[in-house]
Amino acid sequence: MIRRTSAALLAAASLFGAGVAMAAPAQAYNCTWDNVCLHSDSDFNGLYRDDFSSRPNWSQITYYGGQPAVYQGDYNPDNVSSINNMDPDSRVSVFYNSGYAGPCFKIADYGRVKNMASIYITSTKQANDNMNSHRFGDSCLGSTYNF
């Protein structure tokens, strides 16, 4: 946690010192180094959340700008559809249920998933618009992705 907090403060101070504006439309948004970014649409578009912590329940966090919750129930089109893991030394485990439970998959260190519709967490259920929590680390037994 200290590493994540320090990295976030350093990145913010660097941007402030350089005179870079922090606000940007979601389609032009770049994920912060050492964080994970959650997007409501494929190809890292739509609503977004840039996060430096593991989150046990996506329904309790919102996208930036006061947007809706990151998870609003299965198959909601505003739920997460693409994820960018900018942490160079930690995988991100993504779970179907809150509390880091249920079917899951991992995103490689410094990896990404452009379209979660191509990942099946069971034989019939896609990850797209259905996942509900993420944890930094290798806590999931599912497959690891980077595409």
mmCIF file of N, CA and C in Angstrom:
data_model
loop_
_atom_site.group_PDB
_atom_site.id
_atom_site.type_symbol
_atom_site.label_atom_id
_atom_site.label_comp_id
_atom_site.label_asym_id
_atom_site.label_seq_id
_atom_site.Cartn_x
_atom_site.Cartn_y
_atom_site.Cartn_z
ATOM 1 N N MET A 1 0.823 -1.191 0.000
ATOM 2 C CA MET A 1 0.000 0.000 0.000
ATOM 3 C C MET A 1 0.866 1.253 0.000
ATOM 4 N N ILE A 2 1.965 1.233 0.742
ATOM 5 C CA ILE A 2 2.844 2.400 0.791
ATOM 6 C C ILE A 2 3.404 2.678 -0.600
ATOM 7 N N ARG A 3 3.806 1.618 -1.305
ATOM 8 C CA ARG A 3 4.362 1.796 -2.646
ATOM 9 C C ARG A 3 3.331 2.447 -3.559
ATOM 10 N N ARG A 4 2.087 2.002 -3.492
ATOM 11 C CA ARG A 4 1.041 2.549 -4.352
ATOM 12 C C ARG A 4 0.758 4.012 -4.008
ATOM 13 N N THR A 5 0.675 4.329 -2.724
ATOM 14 C CA THR A 5 0.409 5.704 -2.308
ATOM 15 C C THR A 5 1.556 6.618 -2.729
ATOM 16 N N SER A 6 2.786 6.183 -2.520
ATOM 17 C CA SER A 6 3.944 6.988 -2.893
ATOM 18 C C SER A 6 3.994 7.223 -4.392
ATOM 19 N N ALA A 7 3.705 6.182 -5.171
ATOM 20 C CA ALA A 7 3.724 6.320 -6.627
ATOM 21 C C ALA A 7 2.643 7.287 -7.095
ATOM 22 N N ALA A 8 1.473 7.222 -6.475
ATOM 23 C CA ALA A 8 0.387 8.122 -6.863
ATOM 24 C C ALA A 8 0.730 9.573 -6.539
ATOM 25 N N LEU A 9 1.304 9.804 -5.364
ATOM 26 C CA LEU A 9 1.681 11.169 -4.987
ATOM 27 C C LEU A 9 2.789 11.703 -5.888
ATOM 28 N N LEU A 10 3.754 10.869 -6.217
ATOM 29 C CA LEU A 10 4.838 11.282 -7.101
ATOM 30 C C LEU A 10 4.307 11.621 -8.487
ATOM 31 N N ALA A 11 3.394 10.787 -9.011
ATOM 32 C CA ALA A 11 2.825 11.049 -10.333
ATOM 33 C C ALA A 11 2.029 12.349 -10.336
ATOM 34 N N ALA A 12 1.231 12.579 -9.289
ATOM 35 C CA ALA A 12 0.440 13.807 -9.206
ATOM 36 C C ALA A 12 1.350 15.028 -9.106
ATOM 37 N N ALA A 13 2.397 14.933 -8.295
ATOM 38 C CA ALA A 13 3.326 16.059 -8.149
ATOM 39 C C ALA A 13 4.042 16.340 -9.470
ATOM 40 N N SER A 14 4.412 15.305 -10.193
ATOM 41 C CA SER A 14 5.083 15.488 -11.488
ATOM 42 C C SER A 14 4.172 16.185 -12.479
ATOM 43 N N LEU A 15 2.906 15.762 -12.526
ATOM 44 C CA LEU A 15 1.959 16.379 -13.453
ATOM 45 C C LEU A 15 1.696 17.831 -13.070
ATOM 46 N N PHE A 16 1.554 18.093 -11.777
ATOM 47 C CA PHE A 16 1.296 19.449 -11.323
ATOM 48 C C PHE A 16 2.484 20.353 -11.664
ATOM 49 N N GLY A 17 3.688 19.876 -11.386
ATOM 50 C CA GLY A 17 4.894 20.652 -11.660
ATOM 51 C C GLY A 17 5.093 20.923 -13.139
ATOM 52 N N ALA A 18 4.639 20.012 -13.988
ATOM 53 C CA ALA A 18 4.796 20.174 -15.428
ATOM 54 C C ALA A 18 3.672 21.021 -16.026
ATOM 55 N N GLY A 19 2.671 21.362 -15.214
ATOM 56 C CA GLY A 19 1.561 22.168 -15.708
ATOM 57 C C GLY A 19 0.607 21.381 -16.596
ATOM 58 N N VAL A 20 0.549 20.077 -16.426
ATOM 59 C CA VAL A 20 -0.319 19.226 -17.232
ATOM 60 C C VAL A 20 -1.705 19.211 -16.604
ATOM 61 N N ALA A 21 -2.721 19.358 -17.424
ATOM 62 C CA ALA A 21 -4.092 19.293 -16.929
ATOM 63 C C ALA A 21 -4.426 17.852 -16.582
ATOM 64 N N MET A 22 -5.096 17.635 -15.444
ATOM 65 C CA MET A 22 -5.409 16.290 -14.992
ATOM 66 C C MET A 22 -6.706 15.768 -15.602
ATOM 67 N N ALA A 23 -7.635 16.607 -15.990
ATOM 68 C CA ALA A 23 -8.909 16.150 -16.525
ATOM 69 C C ALA A 23 -8.790 15.894 -18.021
ATOM 70 N N ALA A 24 -9.446 14.823 -18.459
ATOM 71 C CA ALA A 24 -9.446 14.468 -19.874
ATOM 72 C C ALA A 24 -10.662 13.617 -20.149
ATOM 73 N N PRO A 25 -11.176 13.648 -21.368
ATOM 74 C CA PRO A 25 -12.295 12.775 -21.684
ATOM 75 C C PRO A 25 -11.874 11.312 -21.563
ATOM 76 N N ALA A 26 -12.824 10.429 -21.275
ATOM 77 C CA ALA A 26 -12.502 9.020 -21.060
ATOM 78 C C ALA A 26 -11.801 8.414 -22.269
ATOM 79 N N GLN A 27 -12.177 8.785 -23.470
ATOM 80 C CA GLN A 27 -11.579 8.202 -24.655
ATOM 81 C C GLN A 27 -10.107 8.594 -24.808
ATOM 82 N N ALA A 28 -9.689 9.697 -24.210
ATOM 83 C CA ALA A 28 -8.311 10.149 -24.338
ATOM 84 C C ALA A 28 -7.514 9.871 -23.067
ATOM 85 N N TYR A 29 -8.097 9.168 -22.143
ATOM 86 C CA TYR A 29 -7.502 8.990 -20.832
ATOM 87 C C TYR A 29 -6.373 7.970 -20.850
ATOM 88 N N ASN A 30 -5.269 8.283 -20.185
ATOM 89 C CA ASN A 30 -4.154 7.357 -20.017
ATOM 90 C C ASN A 30 -4.131 6.872 -18.580
ATOM 91 N N CYS A 31 -3.959 5.585 -18.405
ATOM 92 C CA CYS A 31 -3.918 4.983 -17.076
ATOM 93 C C CYS A 31 -2.616 5.359 -16.373
ATOM 94 N N THR A 32 -2.691 5.644 -15.083
ATOM 95 C CA THR A 32 -1.532 6.008 -14.277
ATOM 96 C C THR A 32 -0.633 4.795 -14.061
ATOM 97 N N TRP A 33 0.666 5.002 -14.186
ATOM 98 C CA TRP A 33 1.620 3.934 -13.949
ATOM 99 C C TRP A 33 1.414 3.364 -12.554
ATOM 100 N N ASP A 34 1.466 2.042 -12.423
ATOM 101 C CA ASP A 34 1.342 1.300 -11.173
ATOM 102 C C ASP A 34 -0.106 1.133 -10.724
ATOM 103 N N ASN A 35 -1.073 1.579 -11.518
ATOM 104 C CA ASN A 35 -2.495 1.458 -11.198
ATOM 105 C C ASN A 35 -3.170 0.473 -12.141
ATOM 106 N N VAL A 36 -4.435 0.239 -11.894
ATOM 107 C CA VAL A 36 -5.280 -0.514 -12.812
ATOM 108 C C VAL A 36 -6.414 0.418 -13.230
ATOM 109 N N CYS A 37 -6.764 0.404 -14.527
ATOM 110 C CA CYS A 37 -7.857 1.239 -15.011
ATOM 111 C C CYS A 37 -8.985 0.360 -15.521
ATOM 112 N N LEU A 38 -10.188 0.680 -15.081
ATOM 113 C CA LEU A 38 -11.394 -0.044 -15.447
ATOM 114 C C LEU A 38 -12.203 0.837 -16.389
ATOM 115 N N HIS A 39 -12.651 0.281 -17.516
ATOM 116 C CA HIS A 39 -13.398 1.041 -18.521
ATOM 117 C C HIS A 39 -14.734 0.368 -18.810
ATOM 118 N N SER A 40 -15.763 1.175 -19.045
ATOM 119 C CA SER A 40 -17.099 0.636 -19.291
ATOM 120 C C SER A 40 -17.265 0.080 -20.703
ATOM 121 N N ASP A 41 -16.424 0.479 -21.636
ATOM 122 C CA ASP A 41 -16.519 -0.010 -23.014
ATOM 123 C C ASP A 41 -15.241 -0.734 -23.405
ATOM 124 N N SER A 42 -15.321 -1.509 -24.461
ATOM 125 C CA SER A 42 -14.130 -2.191 -24.963
ATOM 126 C C SER A 42 -13.133 -1.171 -25.508
ATOM 127 N N ASP A 43 -11.920 -1.612 -25.727
ATOM 128 C CA ASP A 43 -10.839 -0.772 -26.265
ATOM 129 C C ASP A 43 -10.536 0.441 -25.389
ATOM 130 N N PHE A 44 -10.778 0.311 -24.076
ATOM 131 C CA PHE A 44 -10.440 1.349 -23.095
ATOM 132 C C PHE A 44 -11.186 2.663 -23.343
ATOM 133 N N ASN A 45 -12.433 2.554 -23.740
ATOM 134 C CA ASN A 45 -13.290 3.716 -23.985
ATOM 135 C C ASN A 45 -14.395 3.780 -22.942
ATOM 136 N N GLY A 46 -15.184 4.828 -23.011
ATOM 137 C CA GLY A 46 -16.329 4.995 -22.131
ATOM 138 C C GLY A 46 -15.933 5.558 -20.775
ATOM 139 N N LEU A 47 -16.729 5.248 -19.778
ATOM 140 C CA LEU A 47 -16.477 5.686 -18.411
ATOM 141 C C LEU A 47 -15.224 4.985 -17.900
ATOM 142 N N TYR A 48 -14.498 5.607 -16.948
ATOM 143 C CA TYR A 48 -13.271 4.978 -16.461
ATOM 144 C C TYR A 48 -13.059 5.231 -14.974
ATOM 145 N N ARG A 49 -12.247 4.351 -14.412
ATOM 146 C CA ARG A 49 -11.766 4.520 -13.043
ATOM 147 C C ARG A 49 -10.300 4.114 -13.021
ATOM 148 N N ASP A 50 -9.459 4.987 -12.536
ATOM 149 C CA ASP A 50 -8.021 4.771 -12.390
ATOM 150 C C ASP A 50 -7.800 4.473 -10.911
ATOM 151 N N ASP A 51 -7.376 3.255 -10.576
ATOM 152 C CA ASP A 51 -7.382 2.816 -9.186
ATOM 153 C C ASP A 51 -6.052 2.217 -8.768
ATOM 154 N N PHE A 52 -5.624 2.519 -7.558
ATOM 155 C CA PHE A 52 -4.358 1.983 -7.048
ATOM 156 C C PHE A 52 -4.566 0.949 -5.952
ATOM 157 N N SER A 53 -5.806 0.575 -5.657
ATOM 158 C CA SER A 53 -6.095 -0.378 -4.580
ATOM 159 C C SER A 53 -6.908 -1.556 -5.074
ATOM 160 N N SER A 54 -6.786 -2.671 -4.381
ATOM 161 C CA SER A 54 -7.685 -3.794 -4.621
ATOM 162 C C SER A 54 -9.074 -3.374 -4.170
ATOM 163 N N ARG A 55 -10.101 -3.860 -4.848
ATOM 164 C CA ARG A 55 -11.483 -3.482 -4.502
ATOM 165 C C ARG A 55 -12.343 -4.734 -4.366
ATOM 166 N N PRO A 56 -12.841 -5.020 -3.148
ATOM 167 C CA PRO A 56 -13.615 -6.236 -2.929
ATOM 168 C C PRO A 56 -15.049 -6.181 -3.460
ATOM 169 N N ASN A 57 -15.532 -4.993 -3.838
ATOM 170 C CA ASN A 57 -16.901 -4.893 -4.323
ATOM 171 C C ASN A 57 -17.031 -3.682 -5.247
ATOM 172 N N TRP A 58 -17.082 -3.931 -6.543
ATOM 173 C CA TRP A 58 -17.163 -2.840 -7.512
ATOM 174 C C TRP A 58 -18.469 -2.050 -7.413
ATOM 175 N N SER A 59 -19.505 -2.608 -6.815
ATOM 176 C CA SER A 59 -20.758 -1.858 -6.701
ATOM 177 C C SER A 59 -20.636 -0.730 -5.675
ATOM 178 N N GLN A 60 -19.542 -0.718 -4.905
ATOM 179 C CA GLN A 60 -19.331 0.326 -3.906
ATOM 180 C C GLN A 60 -18.373 1.420 -4.371
ATOM 181 N N ILE A 61 -17.907 1.346 -5.614
ATOM 182 C CA ILE A 61 -17.047 2.398 -6.167
ATOM 183 C C ILE A 61 -17.654 2.880 -7.478
ATOM 184 N N THR A 62 -17.358 4.118 -7.836
ATOM 185 C CA THR A 62 -17.924 4.686 -9.055
ATOM 186 C C THR A 62 -16.826 5.053 -10.049
ATOM 187 N N TYR A 63 -17.251 5.223 -11.286
ATOM 188 C CA TYR A 63 -16.343 5.766 -12.291
ATOM 189 C C TYR A 63 -16.086 7.223 -11.934
ATOM 190 N N TYR A 64 -15.044 7.828 -12.494
ATOM 191 C CA TYR A 64 -14.721 9.220 -12.210
ATOM 192 C C TYR A 64 -15.798 10.157 -12.730
ATOM 193 N N GLY A 65 -15.877 11.296 -12.115
ATOM 194 C CA GLY A 65 -16.857 12.293 -12.514
ATOM 195 C C GLY A 65 -18.230 12.055 -11.918
ATOM 196 N N GLY A 66 -18.316 11.271 -10.848
ATOM 197 C CA GLY A 66 -19.614 11.009 -10.222
ATOM 198 C C GLY A 66 -20.493 10.100 -11.059
ATOM 199 N N GLN A 67 -19.874 9.337 -11.918
ATOM 200 C CA GLN A 67 -20.607 8.437 -12.796
ATOM 201 C C GLN A 67 -21.170 7.265 -11.999
ATOM 202 N N PRO A 68 -21.884 6.348 -12.663
ATOM 203 C CA PRO A 68 -22.493 5.237 -11.930
ATOM 204 C C PRO A 68 -21.453 4.280 -11.352
ATOM 205 N N ALA A 69 -21.935 3.359 -10.536
ATOM 206 C CA ALA A 69 -21.062 2.343 -9.950
ATOM 207 C C ALA A 69 -20.390 1.530 -11.053
ATOM 208 N N VAL A 70 -19.207 1.036 -10.768
ATOM 209 C CA VAL A 70 -18.434 0.248 -11.721
ATOM 210 C C VAL A 70 -19.142 -1.080 -12.019
ATOM 211 N N TYR A 71 -19.886 -1.615 -11.039
ATOM 212 C CA TYR A 71 -20.706 -2.824 -11.234
ATOM 213 C C TYR A 71 -22.119 -2.520 -10.755
ATOM 214 N N GLN A 72 -23.121 -2.785 -11.620
ATOM 215 C CA GLN A 72 -24.517 -2.475 -11.300
ATOM 216 C C GLN A 72 -25.422 -3.678 -11.471
ATOM 217 N N GLY A 73 -24.886 -4.870 -11.418
ATOM 218 C CA GLY A 73 -25.664 -6.091 -11.644
ATOM 219 C C GLY A 73 -25.270 -6.696 -12.981
ATOM 220 N N ASP A 74 -25.379 -7.995 -13.093
ATOM 221 C CA ASP A 74 -24.950 -8.680 -14.310
ATOM 222 C C ASP A 74 -25.577 -8.085 -15.570
ATOM 223 N N TYR A 75 -24.771 -8.025 -16.599
ATOM 224 C CA TYR A 75 -25.142 -7.612 -17.954
ATOM 225 C C TYR A 75 -25.495 -6.138 -18.105
ATOM 226 N N ASN A 76 -25.187 -5.311 -17.124
ATOM 227 C CA ASN A 76 -25.431 -3.882 -17.278
ATOM 228 C C ASN A 76 -24.376 -3.315 -18.233
ATOM 229 N N PRO A 77 -24.785 -2.569 -19.261
ATOM 230 C CA PRO A 77 -23.811 -2.070 -20.251
ATOM 231 C C PRO A 77 -22.786 -1.081 -19.699
ATOM 232 N N ASP A 78 -23.007 -0.519 -18.513
ATOM 233 C CA ASP A 78 -22.020 0.384 -17.911
ATOM 234 C C ASP A 78 -21.000 -0.350 -17.040
ATOM 235 N N ASN A 79 -21.152 -1.656 -16.867
ATOM 236 C CA ASN A 79 -20.174 -2.431 -16.107
ATOM 237 C C ASN A 79 -18.863 -2.504 -16.882
ATOM 238 N N VAL A 80 -17.811 -2.918 -16.227
ATOM 239 C CA VAL A 80 -16.470 -2.972 -16.812
ATOM 240 C C VAL A 80 -16.411 -3.906 -18.028
ATOM 241 N N SER A 81 -15.820 -3.392 -19.115
ATOM 242 C CA SER A 81 -15.657 -4.165 -20.353
ATOM 243 C C SER A 81 -14.210 -4.266 -20.812
ATOM 244 N N SER A 82 -13.326 -3.422 -20.283
ATOM 245 C CA SER A 82 -11.896 -3.523 -20.600
ATOM 246 C C SER A 82 -11.095 -3.034 -19.398
ATOM 247 N N ILE A 83 -9.894 -3.622 -19.229
ATOM 248 C CA ILE A 83 -9.054 -3.322 -18.075
ATOM 249 C C ILE A 83 -7.613 -3.165 -18.531
ATOM 250 N N ASN A 84 -6.956 -2.141 -18.006
ATOM 251 C CA ASN A 84 -5.556 -1.886 -18.293
ATOM 252 C C ASN A 84 -4.785 -1.964 -16.978
ATOM 253 N N ASN A 85 -3.862 -2.924 -16.857
ATOM 254 C CA ASN A 85 -3.055 -3.079 -15.650
ATOM 255 C C ASN A 85 -1.697 -2.442 -15.893
ATOM 256 N N MET A 86 -1.469 -1.277 -15.334
ATOM 257 C CA MET A 86 -0.206 -0.565 -15.516
ATOM 258 C C MET A 86 0.808 -0.873 -14.412
ATOM 259 N N ASP A 87 0.530 -1.876 -13.593
ATOM 260 C CA ASP A 87 1.472 -2.278 -12.555
ATOM 261 C C ASP A 87 2.487 -3.232 -13.179
ATOM 262 N N PRO A 88 3.767 -2.848 -13.233
ATOM 263 C CA PRO A 88 4.763 -3.670 -13.914
ATOM 264 C C PRO A 88 5.207 -4.900 -13.133
ATOM 265 N N ASP A 89 4.825 -5.008 -11.855
ATOM 266 C CA ASP A 89 5.301 -6.145 -11.072
ATOM 267 C C ASP A 89 4.195 -6.895 -10.331
ATOM 268 N N SER A 90 2.943 -6.746 -10.775
ATOM 269 C CA SER A 90 1.845 -7.453 -10.115
ATOM 270 C C SER A 90 0.716 -7.735 -11.099
ATOM 271 N N ARG A 91 0.290 -8.981 -11.118
ATOM 272 C CA ARG A 91 -0.909 -9.322 -11.876
ATOM 273 C C ARG A 91 -2.117 -8.766 -11.142
ATOM 274 N N VAL A 92 -3.232 -8.668 -11.849
ATOM 275 C CA VAL A 92 -4.488 -8.271 -11.233
ATOM 276 C C VAL A 92 -5.468 -9.416 -11.431
ATOM 277 N N SER A 93 -5.994 -9.939 -10.333
ATOM 278 C CA SER A 93 -6.997 -10.991 -10.380
ATOM 279 C C SER A 93 -8.374 -10.334 -10.385
ATOM 280 N N VAL A 94 -9.240 -10.767 -11.307
ATOM 281 C CA VAL A 94 -10.580 -10.189 -11.476
ATOM 282 C C VAL A 94 -11.600 -11.291 -11.198
ATOM 283 N N PHE A 95 -12.554 -11.005 -10.300
ATOM 284 C CA PHE A 95 -13.485 -12.027 -9.822
ATOM 285 C C PHE A 95 -14.931 -11.711 -10.193
ATOM 286 N N TYR A 96 -15.712 -12.769 -10.391
ATOM 287 C CA TYR A 96 -17.133 -12.645 -10.710
ATOM 288 C C TYR A 96 -17.930 -12.130 -9.513
ATOM 289 N N ASN A 97 -17.595 -12.572 -8.314
ATOM 290 C CA ASN A 97 -18.341 -12.167 -7.117
ATOM 291 C C ASN A 97 -17.571 -11.141 -6.309
ATOM 292 N N SER A 98 -18.286 -10.432 -5.453
ATOM 293 C CA SER A 98 -17.621 -9.530 -4.522
ATOM 294 C C SER A 98 -16.836 -10.359 -3.509
ATOM 295 N N GLY A 99 -15.936 -9.712 -2.811
ATOM 296 C CA GLY A 99 -15.125 -10.400 -1.824
ATOM 297 C C GLY A 99 -14.085 -11.319 -2.435
ATOM 298 N N TYR A 100 -13.717 -11.064 -3.692
ATOM 299 C CA TYR A 100 -12.688 -11.853 -4.387
ATOM 300 C C TYR A 100 -13.069 -13.326 -4.447
ATOM 301 N N ALA A 101 -14.295 -13.613 -4.840
ATOM 302 C CA ALA A 101 -14.785 -14.994 -4.884
ATOM 303 C C ALA A 101 -15.365 -15.327 -6.254
ATOM 304 N N GLY A 102 -15.565 -16.595 -6.487
ATOM 305 C CA GLY A 102 -16.200 -17.075 -7.704
ATOM 306 C C GLY A 102 -15.230 -17.222 -8.863
ATOM 307 N N PRO A 103 -15.759 -17.492 -10.060
ATOM 308 C CA PRO A 103 -14.909 -17.645 -11.243
ATOM 309 C C PRO A 103 -14.062 -16.389 -11.446
ATOM 310 N N CYS A 104 -12.846 -16.576 -11.957
ATOM 311 C CA CYS A 104 -11.935 -15.439 -12.065
ATOM 312 C C CYS A 104 -10.943 -15.634 -13.212
ATOM 313 N N PHE A 105 -10.256 -14.563 -13.528
ATOM 314 C CA PHE A 105 -9.145 -14.591 -14.474
ATOM 315 C C PHE A 105 -8.132 -13.555 -14.013
ATOM 316 N N LYS A 106 -6.941 -13.591 -14.598
ATOM 317 C CA LYS A 106 -5.886 -12.641 -14.228
ATOM 318 C C LYS A 106 -5.468 -11.831 -15.446
ATOM 319 N N ILE A 107 -4.991 -10.633 -15.168
ATOM 320 C CA ILE A 107 -4.391 -9.793 -16.199
ATOM 321 C C ILE A 107 -2.909 -9.707 -15.878
ATOM 322 N N ALA A 108 -2.086 -9.970 -16.877
ATOM 323 C CA ALA A 108 -0.633 -10.011 -16.693
ATOM 324 C C ALA A 108 -0.098 -8.696 -16.142
ATOM 325 N N ASP A 109 1.080 -8.763 -15.487
ATOM 326 C CA ASP A 109 1.763 -7.545 -15.056
ATOM 327 C C ASP A 109 1.952 -6.677 -16.299
ATOM 328 N N TYR A 110 1.622 -5.437 -16.163
ATOM 329 C CA TYR A 110 1.707 -4.480 -17.262
ATOM 330 C C TYR A 110 0.963 -4.988 -18.493
ATOM 331 N N GLY A 111 -0.157 -5.664 -18.233
ATOM 332 C CA GLY A 111 -0.966 -6.252 -19.297
ATOM 333 C C GLY A 111 -2.320 -5.582 -19.408
ATOM 334 N N ARG A 112 -3.116 -6.081 -20.325
ATOM 335 C CA ARG A 112 -4.435 -5.480 -20.516
ATOM 336 C C ARG A 112 -5.371 -6.472 -21.184
ATOM 337 N N VAL A 113 -6.649 -6.165 -21.066
ATOM 338 C CA VAL A 113 -7.694 -6.899 -21.767
ATOM 339 C C VAL A 113 -8.555 -5.853 -22.452
ATOM 340 N N LYS A 114 -8.479 -5.793 -23.786
ATOM 341 C CA LYS A 114 -9.206 -4.780 -24.554
ATOM 342 C C LYS A 114 -10.693 -5.052 -24.644
ATOM 343 N N ASN A 115 -11.088 -6.325 -24.581
ATOM 344 C CA ASN A 115 -12.501 -6.659 -24.722
ATOM 345 C C ASN A 115 -12.800 -7.912 -23.905
ATOM 346 N N MET A 116 -13.431 -7.731 -22.759
ATOM 347 C CA MET A 116 -13.722 -8.851 -21.874
ATOM 348 C C MET A 116 -14.772 -9.793 -22.442
ATOM 349 N N ALA A 117 -15.420 -9.430 -23.551
ATOM 350 C CA ALA A 117 -16.384 -10.322 -24.194
ATOM 351 C C ALA A 117 -15.707 -11.575 -24.742
ATOM 352 N N SER A 118 -14.398 -11.526 -24.925
ATOM 353 C CA SER A 118 -13.683 -12.691 -25.453
ATOM 354 C C SER A 118 -13.217 -13.648 -24.348
ATOM 355 N N ILE A 119 -13.515 -13.333 -23.081
ATOM 356 C CA ILE A 119 -13.135 -14.198 -21.967
ATOM 357 C C ILE A 119 -14.387 -14.852 -21.394
ATOM 358 N N TYR A 120 -14.350 -16.173 -21.297
ATOM 359 C CA TYR A 120 -15.445 -16.914 -20.677
ATOM 360 C C TYR A 120 -15.010 -17.356 -19.291
ATOM 361 N N ILE A 121 -15.807 -17.009 -18.273
ATOM 362 C CA ILE A 121 -15.469 -17.396 -16.903
ATOM 363 C C ILE A 121 -16.113 -18.734 -16.535
ATOM 364 N N THR A 122 -17.120 -19.126 -17.261
ATOM 365 C CA THR A 122 -17.677 -20.476 -17.209
ATOM 366 C C THR A 122 -17.907 -20.864 -18.666
ATOM 367 N N SER A 123 -18.429 -22.046 -18.917
ATOM 368 C CA SER A 123 -18.621 -22.477 -20.301
ATOM 369 C C SER A 123 -19.629 -21.618 -21.051
ATOM 370 N N THR A 124 -20.497 -20.914 -20.335
ATOM 371 C CA THR A 124 -21.531 -20.113 -20.998
ATOM 372 C C THR A 124 -21.549 -18.640 -20.609
ATOM 373 N N LYS A 125 -20.783 -18.226 -19.627
ATOM 374 C CA LYS A 125 -20.843 -16.833 -19.148
ATOM 375 C C LYS A 125 -19.560 -16.081 -19.482
ATOM 376 N N GLN A 126 -19.747 -14.956 -20.189
ATOM 377 C CA GLN A 126 -18.618 -14.086 -20.523
ATOM 378 C C GLN A 126 -18.275 -13.187 -19.335
ATOM 379 N N ALA A 127 -17.019 -12.763 -19.299
ATOM 380 C CA ALA A 127 -16.585 -11.834 -18.257
ATOM 381 C C ALA A 127 -17.169 -10.441 -18.484
ATOM 382 N N ASN A 128 -17.411 -10.076 -19.724
ATOM 383 C CA ASN A 128 -17.888 -8.735 -20.064
ATOM 384 C C ASN A 128 -19.182 -8.389 -19.327
ATOM 385 N N ASP A 129 -19.186 -7.254 -18.644
ATOM 386 C CA ASP A 129 -20.356 -6.733 -17.929
ATOM 387 C C ASP A 129 -20.815 -7.626 -16.778
ATOM 388 N N ASN A 130 -19.937 -8.516 -16.278
ATOM 389 C CA ASN A 130 -20.337 -9.443 -15.218
ATOM 390 C C ASN A 130 -19.406 -9.504 -14.016
ATOM 391 N N MET A 131 -18.217 -8.963 -14.098
ATOM 392 C CA MET A 131 -17.249 -9.105 -13.013
ATOM 393 C C MET A 131 -17.530 -8.089 -11.899
ATOM 394 N N ASN A 132 -17.052 -8.385 -10.668
ATOM 395 C CA ASN A 132 -17.473 -7.576 -9.534
ATOM 396 C C ASN A 132 -16.375 -7.205 -8.532
ATOM 397 N N SER A 133 -15.133 -7.670 -8.695
ATOM 398 C CA SER A 133 -14.073 -7.275 -7.769
ATOM 399 C C SER A 133 -12.712 -7.537 -8.404
ATOM 400 N N HIS A 134 -11.689 -6.827 -7.918
ATOM 401 C CA HIS A 134 -10.322 -7.092 -8.377
ATOM 402 C C HIS A 134 -9.346 -6.988 -7.214
ATOM 403 N N ARG A 135 -8.266 -7.757 -7.333
ATOM 404 C CA ARG A 135 -7.230 -7.764 -6.295
ATOM 405 C C ARG A 135 -5.865 -7.801 -6.978
ATOM 406 N N PHE A 136 -4.979 -6.899 -6.560
ATOM 407 C CA PHE A 136 -3.615 -6.941 -7.058
ATOM 408 C C PHE A 136 -2.967 -8.210 -6.526
ATOM 409 N N GLY A 137 -2.307 -8.955 -7.399
ATOM 410 C CA GLY A 137 -1.631 -10.184 -7.011
ATOM 411 C C GLY A 137 -2.144 -11.375 -7.780
ATOM 412 N N ASP A 138 -1.604 -12.504 -7.449
ATOM 413 C CA ASP A 138 -1.843 -13.748 -8.170
ATOM 414 C C ASP A 138 -2.791 -14.652 -7.382
ATOM 415 N N SER A 139 -3.888 -14.104 -6.852
ATOM 416 C CA SER A 139 -4.761 -14.849 -5.959
ATOM 417 C C SER A 139 -5.836 -15.659 -6.677
ATOM 418 N N CYS A 140 -5.839 -15.672 -7.978
ATOM 419 C CA CYS A 140 -6.843 -16.368 -8.766
ATOM 420 C C CYS A 140 -6.196 -17.576 -9.465
ATOM 421 N N LEU A 141 -6.920 -18.665 -9.557
ATOM 422 C CA LEU A 141 -6.409 -19.850 -10.244
ATOM 423 C C LEU A 141 -6.740 -19.838 -11.736
ATOM 424 N N GLY A 142 -7.493 -18.851 -12.195
ATOM 425 C CA GLY A 142 -7.896 -18.771 -13.608
ATOM 426 C C GLY A 142 -6.743 -18.414 -14.534
ATOM 427 N N SER A 143 -7.053 -18.353 -15.806
ATOM 428 C CA SER A 143 -6.071 -18.047 -16.847
ATOM 429 C C SER A 143 -5.583 -16.599 -16.744
ATOM 430 N N THR A 144 -4.392 -16.354 -17.289
ATOM 431 C CA THR A 144 -3.814 -15.015 -17.331
ATOM 432 C C THR A 144 -3.908 -14.496 -18.757
ATOM 433 N N TYR A 145 -4.343 -13.247 -18.911
ATOM 434 C CA TYR A 145 -4.545 -12.642 -20.232
ATOM 435 C C TYR A 145 -3.713 -11.377 -20.405
ATOM 436 N N ASN A 146 -3.396 -11.107 -21.646
ATOM 437 C CA ASN A 146 -2.737 -9.857 -22.053
ATOM 438 C C ASN A 146 -2.964 -9.691 -23.544
ATOM 439 N N PHE A 147 -4.081 -9.062 -23.903
ATOM 440 C CA PHE A 147 -4.383 -8.822 -25.326
ATOM 441 C C PHE A 147 -5.216 -7.572 -25.495
#
